[in-house]
Coordinates of C-alpha atoms and ligand atoms in Angstrom, one line a residue:
M25 CA 25.7 -9.2 51.9
S26 CA 27.4 -9.9 48.6
K27 CA 28.9 -7.2 46.5
E28 CA 26.5 -7.6 43.6
S29 CA 23.6 -6.2 45.5
N30 CA 24.7 -2.6 45.4
S31 CA 24.1 -0.9 42.1
D32 CA 21.2 -3.2 41.1
E33 CA 19.2 -2.7 44.1
M34 CA 15.5 -2.8 43.3
N35 CA 14.0 -0.7 46.1
G36 CA 14.1 3.0 45.8
G37 CA 14.9 2.6 42.1
D38 CA 16.8 5.8 41.6
S39 CA 20.3 4.5 41.5
N40 CA 21.5 3.4 38.1
S41 CA 24.8 2.9 36.3
D42 CA 24.1 5.2 33.4
G43 CA 23.1 8.0 35.8
K44 CA 20.4 9.4 33.5
S45 CA 17.5 7.1 34.1
S46 CA 15.8 6.6 37.4
V47 CA 15.0 3.0 36.5
T48 CA 17.6 0.4 37.4
V49 CA 18.9 -2.3 35.1
N50 CA 17.1 -5.0 36.9
E51 CA 13.8 -3.1 36.7
K52 CA 14.4 -2.8 33.0
I53 CA 14.9 -6.5 32.7
L54 CA 11.6 -7.1 34.5
L55 CA 9.7 -4.6 32.3
H56 CA 11.2 -6.3 29.2
L57 CA 10.3 -9.8 30.3
K58 CA 6.8 -8.7 31.1
D59 CA 6.1 -8.5 27.3
Y60 CA 7.0 -12.2 26.9
S61 CA 4.9 -13.7 29.7
S62 CA 2.7 -15.5 27.1
Y63 CA 5.7 -17.6 26.1
R64 CA 6.3 -18.9 29.6
D65 CA 5.3 -22.4 28.8
A66 CA 5.9 -22.5 25.1
T67 CA 8.5 -24.9 23.6
E68 CA 9.5 -22.3 21.0
V69 CA 10.4 -18.9 22.2
P70 CA 11.6 -15.6 20.7
K71 CA 15.3 -14.8 21.1
D72 CA 14.3 -11.7 23.2
V73 CA 14.2 -13.9 26.2
T74 CA 17.8 -15.2 25.9
Q75 CA 20.7 -13.5 27.7
K76 CA 21.7 -11.8 24.5
G77 CA 18.1 -10.7 23.7
I78 CA 17.7 -9.3 27.2
A79 CA 21.0 -7.5 26.9
N80 CA 20.0 -6.0 23.6
A81 CA 16.6 -4.8 24.9
V82 CA 17.8 -3.2 28.1
G83 CA 21.0 -1.8 26.6
I84 CA 23.7 -3.5 28.6
L85 CA 26.7 -5.7 27.6
P86 CA 25.8 -9.4 27.2
S87 CA 28.6 -10.2 29.7
H88 CA 26.7 -8.2 32.4
T89 CA 23.4 -10.0 32.1
P90 CA 24.3 -13.2 34.0
R91 CA 25.0 -11.2 37.1
A92 CA 21.7 -9.2 36.9
L93 CA 19.7 -12.3 36.2
K94 CA 21.3 -14.3 39.0
R95 CA 20.1 -11.6 41.4
L96 CA 16.5 -11.6 40.0
I97 CA 16.4 -15.4 40.1
R98 CA 17.6 -15.4 43.7
D99 CA 14.9 -12.9 44.6
G100 CA 12.3 -15.2 43.1
L101 CA 11.2 -12.7 40.4
V102 CA 12.6 -14.5 37.4
A103 CA 12.7 -18.2 36.5
E104 CA 15.0 -19.9 34.0
R105 CA 14.7 -22.9 31.8
D106 CA 15.8 -24.3 28.4
G107 CA 13.8 -23.5 25.2
Y108 CA 14.1 -23.6 21.5
V109 CA 14.8 -20.2 20.1
G110 CA 13.3 -18.8 16.9
G111 CA 12.6 -22.1 15.2
G112 CA 16.1 -23.3 15.8
T113 CA 17.0 -26.9 16.8
R114 CA 19.4 -26.1 19.6
K115 CA 18.3 -25.3 23.1
S116 CA 19.2 -22.1 24.8
R117 CA 18.8 -20.8 28.3
V118 CA 15.7 -18.6 28.5
Y119 CA 14.2 -16.4 31.2
F120 CA 10.7 -15.5 32.3
L121 CA 8.9 -13.7 35.1
S122 CA 7.7 -15.8 37.9
D123 CA 4.2 -15.2 39.3
N124 CA 5.8 -13.1 42.0
G125 CA 7.9 -11.3 39.4
N126 CA 4.8 -10.6 37.3
Q127 CA 3.0 -9.0 40.2
R128 CA 6.0 -7.0 41.2
T129 CA 6.5 -5.8 37.6
K130 CA 2.9 -4.8 37.3
R131 CA 3.2 -2.6 40.4
L132 CA 6.4 -1.2 39.0
A133 CA 4.8 -0.4 35.7
E134 CA 2.0 1.3 37.4
R135 CA 4.3 3.4 39.5
I136 CA 6.5 4.4 36.5
G137 CA 3.4 4.9 34.3
S138 CA 2.1 7.5 36.6
T139 CA 5.2 9.7 36.7
T140 CA 4.8 13.1 35.0
V141 CA 6.8 13.6 31.8
E142 CA 7.3 16.3 29.3
M143 CA 5.4 15.9 26.0
R144 CA 6.2 17.9 22.9
K145 CA 3.6 17.8 20.2
D146 CA 2.9 20.1 17.2
G147 CA 5.2 22.7 18.8
K148 CA 3.5 22.7 22.2
I149 CA 4.9 21.5 25.5
T150 CA 2.6 19.8 28.0
Y151 CA 3.1 17.6 31.1
V152 CA 1.4 14.3 31.2
Q153 CA 1.6 10.9 32.7
L154 CA 4.0 8.4 31.0
C155 CA 1.0 6.1 30.3
E156 CA -0.6 8.9 28.3
I157 CA 2.4 9.0 26.0
N158 CA 1.8 5.3 25.3
M159 CA -1.7 6.2 24.1
Q160 CA -0.4 9.2 22.1
L161 CA 1.9 6.8 20.3
R162 CA -0.8 4.2 19.9
N163 CA 1.4 1.6 21.7
K164 CA 4.0 1.9 19.1
L165 CA 6.8 1.7 21.7
S166 CA 6.9 -1.1 24.3
F167 CA 6.8 0.1 27.9
L168 CA 10.5 -0.5 28.3
E169 CA 11.2 1.5 25.1
L170 CA 9.2 4.4 26.6
V171 CA 11.2 4.2 29.8
M172 CA 14.5 4.0 27.9
H173 CA 13.5 6.9 25.7
H174 CA 12.7 9.0 28.7
G175 CA 16.0 8.0 30.3
Q176 CA 17.8 9.2 27.2
Y177 CA 16.0 12.3 26.2
R178 CA 14.0 13.4 29.3
Y179 CA 11.0 14.4 27.1
F180 CA 8.8 12.9 24.3
D181 CA 8.6 14.5 21.0
I182 CA 5.5 12.8 19.7
T183 CA 5.6 14.2 16.2
R184 CA 9.2 13.0 15.7
I185 CA 8.8 9.6 17.2
D186 CA 5.7 9.1 15.2
S187 CA 7.5 9.8 11.9
G188 CA 10.0 7.1 12.7
Q189 CA 7.4 4.4 12.7
K190 CA 9.0 1.1 11.9
I191 CA 8.5 -0.5 8.5
V192 CA 6.4 -3.6 8.4
D193 CA 6.3 -5.9 5.5
F194 CA 3.2 -8.1 5.3
S195 CA 3.6 -9.3 1.8
T196 CA 4.9 -12.8 2.0
K197 CA 1.8 -14.0 0.1
A198 CA 2.6 -11.8 -2.9
P199 CA 3.7 -13.8 -5.9
R200 CA 7.3 -13.2 -6.9
V201 CA 7.9 -12.2 -10.5
E202 CA 10.9 -14.0 -11.8
I203 CA 11.2 -12.4 -15.2
F204 CA 9.4 -9.2 -15.8
V205 CA 9.5 -7.8 -19.3
D206 CA 9.1 -4.2 -20.1
R207 CA 6.0 -2.4 -18.9
E208 CA 8.1 0.6 -18.4
D209 CA 5.4 3.1 -19.3
E210 CA 2.8 1.4 -17.3
F211 CA 5.1 1.1 -14.3
G212 CA 5.9 4.8 -14.6
T213 CA 2.2 5.7 -14.7
L214 CA 1.5 3.5 -11.7
K215 CA 4.2 5.1 -9.6
A216 CA 2.9 8.6 -10.5
L217 CA -0.7 7.6 -9.8
A218 CA 0.3 6.1 -6.5
V219 CA 1.7 9.5 -5.4
E220 CA -1.3 11.5 -6.6
R221 CA -4.2 9.3 -5.7
K222 CA -5.3 7.6 -2.5
V223 CA -6.6 4.6 -4.3
V224 CA -5.2 3.2 -7.5
V225 CA -6.9 0.4 -9.4
I226 CA -5.1 -1.7 -12.0
F227 CA -7.6 -3.2 -14.5
G228 CA -7.0 -5.8 -17.1
W229 CA -8.1 -9.1 -18.7
K230 CA -7.3 -12.3 -17.0
G231 CA -3.6 -13.1 -17.3
V232 CA -2.6 -9.7 -18.6
G233 CA -0.2 -9.1 -15.8
K234 CA -2.0 -7.1 -13.1
T235 CA -0.7 -9.1 -10.2
A236 CA 2.8 -9.1 -11.8
L237 CA 2.8 -5.4 -12.1
A238 CA 1.5 -5.0 -8.5
S239 CA 4.3 -7.2 -7.2
K240 CA 6.8 -5.3 -9.3
Y241 CA 5.5 -2.1 -7.6
L242 CA 5.8 -3.9 -4.2
E243 CA 9.5 -4.7 -4.9
N244 CA 9.9 -1.0 -5.6
I245 CA 8.6 0.2 -2.2
R246 CA 9.7 -2.7 -0.1
G247 CA 11.9 -1.4 2.8
K248 CA 10.7 2.2 2.2
Q249 CA 7.1 1.9 3.2
S250 CA 5.1 -0.6 5.3
V251 CA 3.2 -2.9 2.9
F252 CA 0.2 -5.1 3.4
W253 CA -0.7 -7.6 0.7
Y254 CA -4.0 -9.4 0.6
Q255 CA -5.0 -12.0 -2.0
L256 CA -8.8 -11.6 -2.3
Q257 CA -10.9 -14.7 -2.6
P258 CA -14.6 -14.7 -3.8
S259 CA -15.5 -16.3 -0.5
D260 CA -13.9 -13.6 1.7
T261 CA -16.0 -11.6 4.1
F262 CA -15.0 -8.2 5.5
M263 CA -14.1 -10.0 8.7
D264 CA -11.4 -12.0 6.9
L265 CA -9.9 -8.7 5.7
L266 CA -10.1 -7.1 9.1
E267 CA -8.5 -10.0 10.9
S268 CA -5.6 -9.9 8.5
L269 CA -5.3 -6.1 8.8
A270 CA -5.4 -6.4 12.6
E271 CA -2.5 -8.9 12.4
F272 CA -0.6 -6.4 10.2
L273 CA -1.2 -3.6 12.7
E274 CA 0.0 -5.7 15.6
L275 CA 3.3 -6.1 13.8
M276 CA 3.5 -2.4 13.6
G277 CA 2.9 -2.4 17.4
V278 CA -0.7 -1.1 17.2
K279 CA -3.2 -3.3 19.0
T280 CA -6.3 -1.1 18.7
L281 CA -7.9 -3.1 15.9
S282 CA -7.3 -6.5 17.3
D283 CA -8.6 -5.3 20.7
Y284 CA -11.7 -4.0 19.0
L285 CA -12.2 -7.3 17.1
K286 CA -11.8 -9.3 20.2
G287 CA -14.6 -7.3 21.8
G288 CA -17.1 -9.0 19.6
K289 CA -19.8 -6.9 17.9
V290 CA -17.9 -5.5 15.0
N291 CA -19.2 -2.5 13.1
M292 CA -17.7 -1.9 9.7
A293 CA -17.4 1.9 9.9
E294 CA -16.0 1.8 13.4
S295 CA -13.4 -0.8 12.4
Q296 CA -12.4 1.3 9.5
L297 CA -12.0 4.4 11.6
I298 CA -9.7 2.4 13.9
L299 CA -7.8 1.1 11.0
L300 CA -7.3 4.5 9.3
E301 CA -6.6 6.2 12.6
A302 CA -3.9 3.6 13.4
L303 CA -2.3 4.1 9.9
S304 CA -2.6 7.8 9.6
E305 CA 0.7 9.4 8.7
S306 CA 2.4 6.0 8.8
D307 CA 3.3 5.8 5.1
T308 CA 1.7 2.5 4.4
R309 CA 0.5 0.9 1.2
L310 CA -2.4 -1.6 1.4
I311 CA -2.5 -3.9 -1.7
F312 CA -5.5 -6.0 -2.4
D313 CA -5.0 -8.4 -5.3
N314 CA -7.7 -9.9 -7.5
Y315 CA -10.9 -8.0 -6.7
S316 CA -13.5 -10.0 -8.7
E317 CA -17.1 -9.8 -9.7
Q318 CA -17.8 -12.6 -7.3
Q319 CA -16.9 -10.5 -4.3
G320 CA -19.6 -10.6 -1.6
E321 CA -21.7 -7.5 -0.8
D322 CA -19.9 -6.8 2.4
I323 CA -16.6 -6.6 0.7
V324 CA -18.1 -4.2 -1.8
D325 CA -19.3 -2.1 1.1
F326 CA -15.9 -2.4 2.8
F327 CA -14.1 -0.9 -0.1
S328 CA -16.8 1.8 -0.8
L329 CA -16.4 2.9 2.8
L330 CA -12.6 2.8 2.6
V331 CA -12.6 5.0 -0.5
N332 CA -15.0 7.4 1.3
M333 CA -13.0 7.6 4.5
I334 CA -9.5 7.5 3.1
K335 CA -9.7 10.9 1.4
D336 CA -9.2 12.7 4.6
T337 CA -6.1 10.8 5.7
K338 CA -2.4 11.3 5.1
G339 CA 0.2 8.7 4.4
I340 CA -2.0 5.7 3.4
G341 CA -2.4 4.5 -0.1
V342 CA -4.4 1.6 -1.5
L343 CA -3.6 -0.5 -4.6
I344 CA -6.2 -2.8 -6.0
T345 CA -6.1 -5.1 -9.0
A346 CA -9.3 -6.1 -10.8
R347 CA -10.5 -7.7 -14.0
E348 CA -12.1 -5.4 -16.6
N349 CA -15.9 -5.0 -16.7
I350 CA -16.9 -5.8 -13.2
P351 CA -20.7 -4.9 -13.0
Y352 CA -21.5 -1.6 -11.3
Y353 CA -23.4 -3.2 -8.5
N354 CA -20.3 -5.1 -7.5
W355 CA -18.1 -2.0 -7.7
F356 CA -17.1 0.3 -5.0
Y357 CA -16.8 3.8 -6.4
G358 CA -18.2 5.9 -9.2
K359 CA -17.4 8.8 -11.5
K360 CA -17.4 11.3 -8.6
E361 CA -14.4 9.7 -6.9
L362 CA -12.5 9.7 -10.2
E363 CA -13.3 13.4 -10.8
R364 CA -12.3 14.3 -7.3
E365 CA -9.1 12.5 -8.0
I366 CA -9.4 10.2 -5.0
V367 CA -9.2 7.2 -7.3
G368 CA -6.9 6.7 -10.3
E369 CA -7.2 3.9 -12.8
L370 CA -4.7 2.1 -14.9
H371 CA -5.9 -0.2 -17.7
L372 CA -3.3 -2.8 -18.7
K373 CA -3.3 -4.1 -22.2
G374 CA -1.4 -7.0 -23.6
L375 CA 2.4 -6.8 -24.2
D376 CA 3.7 -5.2 -27.4
R377 CA 5.1 -7.5 -30.0
E378 CA 8.7 -7.3 -29.0
S379 CA 8.0 -7.9 -25.3
G380 CA 5.7 -10.8 -26.0
K381 CA 8.3 -12.5 -28.1
K382 CA 10.6 -12.6 -25.0
I383 CA 7.9 -14.7 -23.3
I384 CA 7.5 -17.1 -26.1
A385 CA 11.2 -17.5 -25.9
V386 CA 11.7 -19.2 -29.2
K387 CA 14.9 -18.2 -30.8
N388 CA 14.6 -17.3 -34.5
I389 CA 10.8 -17.5 -34.6
E390 CA 9.7 -16.5 -38.0
E391 CA 8.4 -12.9 -37.9
D392 CA 5.0 -13.5 -39.6
A393 CA 4.4 -16.6 -37.6
Y394 CA 4.9 -14.8 -34.4
K395 CA 2.8 -11.9 -35.6
Q396 CA -0.2 -14.2 -35.9
I397 CA 0.3 -15.6 -32.4
H398 CA 0.5 -12.1 -31.1
Q399 CA -2.7 -11.1 -32.8
L400 CA -4.6 -14.1 -31.5
T401 CA -3.3 -13.8 -28.0
K402 CA -3.4 -9.9 -28.0
G403 CA 0.0 -10.2 -26.3
V404 CA -1.5 -11.5 -23.0
P405 CA 1.5 -12.9 -21.2
Q406 CA -0.3 -15.8 -19.6
L407 CA -1.5 -17.0 -23.0
L408 CA 2.0 -16.6 -24.4
E409 CA 3.3 -18.7 -21.5
Y410 CA 0.7 -21.4 -22.3
I411 CA 1.9 -21.5 -25.9
R412 CA 5.6 -21.6 -24.8
D413 CA 4.8 -24.5 -22.5
D414 CA 2.6 -26.4 -25.0
S415 CA -0.2 -26.3 -22.5
T416 CA -3.1 -27.3 -24.8
D417 CA -5.4 -27.9 -21.9
A418 CA -4.8 -24.5 -20.4
L419 CA -5.4 -22.8 -23.7
K420 CA -8.6 -24.8 -24.1
A421 CA -9.7 -23.9 -20.6
S422 CA -9.3 -20.2 -21.3
G423 CA -12.3 -20.5 -23.5
L424 CA -10.8 -18.0 -25.9
F425 CA -9.8 -20.2 -28.8
T426 CA -11.2 -23.0 -30.9
A427 CA -9.3 -26.3 -31.1
Q428 CA -8.2 -25.3 -34.5
E429 CA -6.7 -22.0 -33.4
I430 CA -4.8 -23.8 -30.6
R431 CA -3.3 -26.2 -33.0
L432 CA -2.4 -23.3 -35.3
M433 CA -0.7 -21.3 -32.6
L434 CA 1.3 -24.3 -31.3
G435 CA 2.3 -25.0 -34.9
L436 CA 3.3 -21.4 -35.6
K437 CA 5.6 -21.5 -32.6
K438 CA 7.8 -24.0 -34.5
V439 CA 8.2 -21.9 -37.6
V440 CA 11.7 -20.6 -37.3
R441 CA 14.0 -18.6 -39.6
K442 CA 16.6 -20.7 -41.3
Ligands
LIG511 N1 5.5 -8.0 -17.7 C1 5.6 -9.4 -17.6 N2 6.8 -10.0 -17.9 C2 6.9 -11.4 -17.8 N3 5.9 -12.1 -17.4 C3 4.7 -11.6 -17.1 C4 4.5 -10.1 -17.2 N4 3.3 -9.9 -16.8 C5 2.7 -11.0 -16.5 N5 3.5 -12.1 -16.6 C6 3.3 -13.5 -16.4 O1 2.0 -13.8 -16.9 C7 1.2 -14.6 -16.0 C8 -0.1 -13.9 -15.7 O2 0.2 -12.7 -15.0 P1 -0.6 -12.2 -13.7 O3 -0.9 -13.3 -12.8 O4 0.0 -11.0 -13.2 O5 -2.0 -11.8 -14.5 P2 -3.3 -11.2 -13.8 O6 -3.7 -10.1 -14.7 O7 -3.1 -10.9 -12.4 O8 -4.3 -12.4 -14.0 P3 -5.6 -12.7 -13.2 O9 -6.7 -11.8 -13.7 O10 -5.9 -14.1 -13.5 O11 -5.3 -12.5 -11.8 C9 2.1 -14.8 -14.8 O12 2.8 -16.1 -15.0 C10 3.2 -13.7 -14.9 O13 4.4 -14.1 -14.4
LIG512 MG1 -3.9 -11.6 -10.7

């Protein structure tokens, strides 16, 4: 028998190099690889299945992985092949469970899952099965992470682990604001409202800068809170929203909503319960941009329900942007919610004269000439951008000006101080 079979012995499972955990290194590798079974035949695979990724996950030196893997391959539990890692163009050696390995790991997980562990929650100590911890944490930790945690601490402090929920950023669709002028007061109000109210709505005319302000806010909380950004379309149904939210939750390690959606028959209230339950105390901001008067009835219902249910939660905030004057039958809350301070509103107006001038970006523009432009555009940044870019068509399409006014504004832009 070769030397390498000693410390990594699978059977029995109570010998281990770190002496703290009763799960061996090889067992940890199996448990880790189990989460990546779906990539077994994929061309592109995550780096977690490379030697380095495996070493990282199970907490051993990369130089120690080849030996452990060799043994698992020899026993027919793990298979190796080449694969493209994380979108790269170079191939790396990657590892997966064989069918045999899968079955073995399933039994192993069942055995470990049924061991009794100490759980501390809200100041109380109880003894439960390890798989119960998984439910308490809403699958936030992978099975291997649970095992490793137990190996290190010997107990689970649910409250503490929960507060360390990982931050997830789901805002790649948010438009970036290149140059953002002023809005200091509005930004301050927004930040304060976001602390005090569960739901904040930014109102304003088209092009006034609602989305820009929301993305400025996003920049401000990025990395500190989990953020979800959704660009609402008139054609959206509440299922579109839920699917996107489910994807977001999955990134947070919570599969409850996606599992629920996969089950077919979706009830709106039930799905929201699952959503809020999953997010409670997670310090998450959900941003929905561009709520419009064309939103379908089920979206209106979705948000009414959200406003209704969110008031009893902790750690979740919602930010919505919307045009002014959306008819009440398409709106999702009333005076009551404002009075109860569940919802807070911020009405954006055009930029003041000095700020607007920065957008027009004409050096030495004559003061009176600019004053007229500002009056006609009411300082709406989008309109000022159109003028800056000589976009006659866009100005026409806005439906706000006569052809004469457009010619006038574009002419005024050229009036500069000598
Ligand atoms: N404070 C600002 N500083 C500089 N540019 C701004 C500012 N606010 C808005 N803009 C610019 O004005 C344009 C319109 O802004 P934005 O898209 O945020 O408006 P909106 O209110 O969301 O409009 P809509 O109702 O059409 O969605 C964008 O090009 C944006 O970059
Ligand atoms: Mg917008």
